[in-house]
Amino acid sequence: CNGVVEAMDGVGVFAPVSCRIREVCVSIGQRVKKGDVLAIVDKEATYAESDDIAVQIALAAMEEELVASDDGIVVEVSAEAGETLPLGTPCVLVVRPCDLQVRIAIREKDLRVLREGMRVRISGDGLEQTSYHGKLTEISGAASANSSTTVVEGIVLPDEGQTDDSFRLGLSAKATIITSVVEEGYLIPYEAVLADEKGSY
């Protein structure tokens, strides 16, 4: 099945109070490490604009720098320099490597042999390794027409620790769903198994 790498979820970085932003230090698509500065709060301007004592106490206790809590990729920037960031609005949204999934298009004719929970090999031209491993975690209940073919969306979640820096949002990927495993071997009748002179079989 063909698909695309997308974000399943993200981690929002919030300020503890509504505050004025002095500088935004990142842009969409940028990779960040835990502890990297994402934005700087203008505490003086925020303090001057607020007469709420609780806000002023929170401002005095907070750091000027809003930092990333995890490694990841910036997918959304809500803050702008010189503007006020409302309380409850994430300054930046960061997608961690463990938040990536592959959304695939499953052909109608393949549905009869596929089940959620099946193992999957993920590959793609832009991916560093030849293949990654994962699991088919979801098959949509609705179908849609895609060109001349009817398809159903599916979600493939890579195994923990499988994604690397080459796993990027928006990359195309191919998911090979393993429907059965055939092991080759030989069936030997018991009568044909003989002991050698040392008594080994």
Tab-separated table of N, CA and C in Angstrom, residues 1-3 8 100-107 110-122 132-141 152-159 174-179:
chain	number	residue	atom	x	y	z
A	1	CYS	N	0.844	-1.189	0.000
A	1	CYS	CA	0.000	0.000	0.000
A	1	CYS	C	0.880	1.240	0.000
A	2	ASN	N	0.489	2.235	-0.761
A	2	ASN	CA	1.203	3.511	-0.767
A	2	ASN	C	0.650	4.421	0.318
A	3	GLY	N	1.522	5.259	0.873
A	3	GLY	CA	1.070	6.150	1.939
A	3	GLY	C	1.987	7.334	2.106
A	8	MET	N	0.920	11.887	14.232
A	8	MET	CA	-0.216	11.337	14.957
A	8	MET	C	-0.658	12.324	16.038
A	100	LEU	N	5.143	9.823	14.943
A	100	LEU	CA	4.977	9.688	13.499
A	100	LEU	C	4.279	8.381	13.147
A	101	GLN	N	3.467	8.442	12.111
A	101	GLN	CA	2.774	7.267	11.600
A	101	GLN	C	2.711	7.365	10.088
A	102	VAL	N	2.279	6.292	9.453
A	102	VAL	CA	2.123	6.288	7.998
A	102	VAL	C	0.648	6.056	7.681
A	103	ARG	N	0.039	7.009	6.990
A	103	ARG	CA	-1.357	6.849	6.547
A	103	ARG	C	-1.313	6.228	5.158
A	104	ILE	N	-1.972	5.084	4.993
A	104	ILE	CA	-1.905	4.342	3.734
A	104	ILE	C	-3.277	4.240	3.077
A	105	ALA	N	-3.250	3.984	1.772
A	105	ALA	CA	-4.478	3.744	1.005
A	105	ALA	C	-4.549	2.254	0.691
A	106	ILE	N	-5.573	1.583	1.231
A	106	ILE	CA	-5.750	0.148	1.036
A	106	ILE	C	-6.776	-0.072	-0.069
A	107	ARG	N	-6.386	-0.836	-1.078
A	107	ARG	CA	-7.324	-1.115	-2.169
A	107	ARG	C	-8.457	-2.012	-1.679
A	110	ASP	N	-8.037	-5.742	-1.478
A	110	ASP	CA	-7.122	-6.289	-0.470
A	110	ASP	C	-7.750	-6.385	0.919
A	111	LEU	N	-8.909	-5.767	1.097
A	111	LEU	CA	-9.520	-5.706	2.428
A	111	LEU	C	-9.831	-7.081	3.015
A	112	ARG	N	-10.182	-8.038	2.175
A	112	ARG	CA	-10.611	-9.339	2.695
A	112	ARG	C	-9.481	-10.115	3.372
A	113	VAL	N	-8.225	-9.752	3.085
A	113	VAL	CA	-7.114	-10.494	3.696
A	113	VAL	C	-6.391	-9.682	4.774
A	114	LEU	N	-6.814	-8.451	5.005
A	114	LEU	CA	-6.116	-7.598	5.969
A	114	LEU	C	-6.892	-7.482	7.280
A	115	ARG	N	-6.141	-7.436	8.372
A	115	ARG	CA	-6.717	-7.278	9.704
A	115	ARG	C	-5.841	-6.328	10.517
A	116	GLU	N	-6.465	-5.575	11.387
A	116	GLU	CA	-5.693	-4.734	12.301
A	116	GLU	C	-4.789	-5.624	13.149
A	117	GLY	N	-3.595	-5.147	13.404
A	117	GLY	CA	-2.628	-5.916	14.190
A	117	GLY	C	-1.599	-6.646	13.344
A	118	MET	N	-1.810	-6.699	12.022
A	118	MET	CA	-0.845	-7.378	11.149
A	118	MET	C	0.479	-6.609	11.113
A	119	ARG	N	1.563	-7.352	10.968
A	119	ARG	CA	2.894	-6.763	10.893
A	119	ARG	C	3.103	-6.125	9.514
A	120	VAL	N	3.927	-5.059	9.492
A	120	VAL	CA	4.130	-4.283	8.266
A	120	VAL	C	5.610	-3.942	8.122
A	121	ARG	N	6.098	-3.993	6.880
A	121	ARG	CA	7.423	-3.464	6.547
A	121	ARG	C	7.215	-2.134	5.842
A	122	ILE	N	7.903	-1.088	6.315
A	122	ILE	CA	7.766	0.251	5.753
A	122	ILE	C	9.041	0.590	4.991
A	132	TYR	N	11.677	-0.567	7.602
A	132	TYR	CA	11.383	-0.381	9.023
A	132	TYR	C	10.220	-1.313	9.333
A	133	HIS	N	10.026	-1.604	10.600
A	133	HIS	CA	8.956	-2.520	10.987
A	133	HIS	C	7.889	-1.780	11.773
A	134	GLY	N	6.661	-2.244	11.626
A	134	GLY	CA	5.559	-1.619	12.335
A	134	GLY	C	4.347	-2.521	12.336
A	135	LYS	N	3.191	-1.918	12.664
A	135	LYS	CA	1.958	-2.686	12.777
A	135	LYS	C	0.806	-1.888	12.186
A	136	LEU	N	-0.095	-2.585	11.523
A	136	LEU	CA	-1.322	-1.978	10.999
A	136	LEU	C	-2.262	-1.792	12.187
A	137	THR	N	-2.416	-0.551	12.655
A	137	THR	CA	-3.180	-0.314	13.882
A	137	THR	C	-4.634	0.065	13.628
A	138	GLU	N	-4.940	0.505	12.403
A	138	GLU	CA	-6.306	0.962	12.149
A	138	GLU	C	-6.655	0.805	10.683
A	139	ILE	N	-7.887	0.329	10.435
A	139	ILE	CA	-8.457	0.295	9.089
A	139	ILE	C	-9.763	1.075	9.168
A	140	SER	N	-9.884	2.128	8.374
A	140	SER	CA	-11.055	3.002	8.424
A	140	SER	C	-12.334	2.235	8.094
A	141	GLY	N	-13.430	2.696	8.681
A	141	GLY	CA	-14.720	2.062	8.418
A	141	GLY	C	-15.396	2.573	7.158
A	152	VAL	N	-9.639	2.400	1.121
A	152	VAL	CA	-9.929	2.621	2.536
A	152	VAL	C	-8.624	3.052	3.182
A	153	GLU	N	-8.698	4.044	4.053
A	153	GLU	CA	-7.477	4.504	4.728
A	153	GLU	C	-7.099	3.554	5.848
A	154	GLY	N	-5.795	3.405	6.036
A	154	GLY	CA	-5.263	2.619	7.138
A	154	GLY	C	-4.141	3.386	7.806
A	155	ILE	N	-3.852	3.027	9.040
A	155	ILE	CA	-2.773	3.669	9.799
A	155	ILE	C	-1.751	2.600	10.179
A	156	VAL	N	-0.486	2.898	9.854
A	156	VAL	CA	0.618	2.020	10.238
A	156	VAL	C	1.467	2.767	11.249
A	157	LEU	N	1.670	2.149	12.396
A	157	LEU	CA	2.476	2.751	13.449
A	157	LEU	C	3.817	2.028	13.511
A	158	PRO	N	4.932	2.750	13.279
A	158	PRO	CA	6.241	2.108	13.368
A	158	PRO	C	6.497	1.610	14.786
A	159	ASP	N	7.262	0.523	14.900
A	159	ASP	CA	7.631	0.013	16.216
A	159	ASP	C	8.452	1.053	16.961
A	174	LYS	N	5.965	3.246	1.396
A	174	LYS	CA	5.255	2.054	0.951
A	174	LYS	C	5.159	1.103	2.135
A	175	ALA	N	3.959	0.585	2.361
A	175	ALA	CA	3.735	-0.349	3.462
A	175	ALA	C	3.443	-1.732	2.885
A	176	THR	N	4.312	-2.679	3.190
A	176	THR	CA	4.105	-4.064	2.775
A	176	THR	C	3.516	-4.803	3.966
A	177	ILE	N	2.247	-5.139	3.879
A	177	ILE	CA	1.555	-5.786	4.990
A	177	ILE	C	1.757	-7.291	4.872
A	178	ILE	N	2.249	-7.885	5.935
A	178	ILE	CA	2.574	-9.316	5.936
A	178	ILE	C	1.315	-10.088	6.323
A	179	THR	N	0.713	-10.752	5.346
A	179	THR	CA	-0.531	-11.472	5.595
A	179	THR	C	-0.300	-12.914	6.037
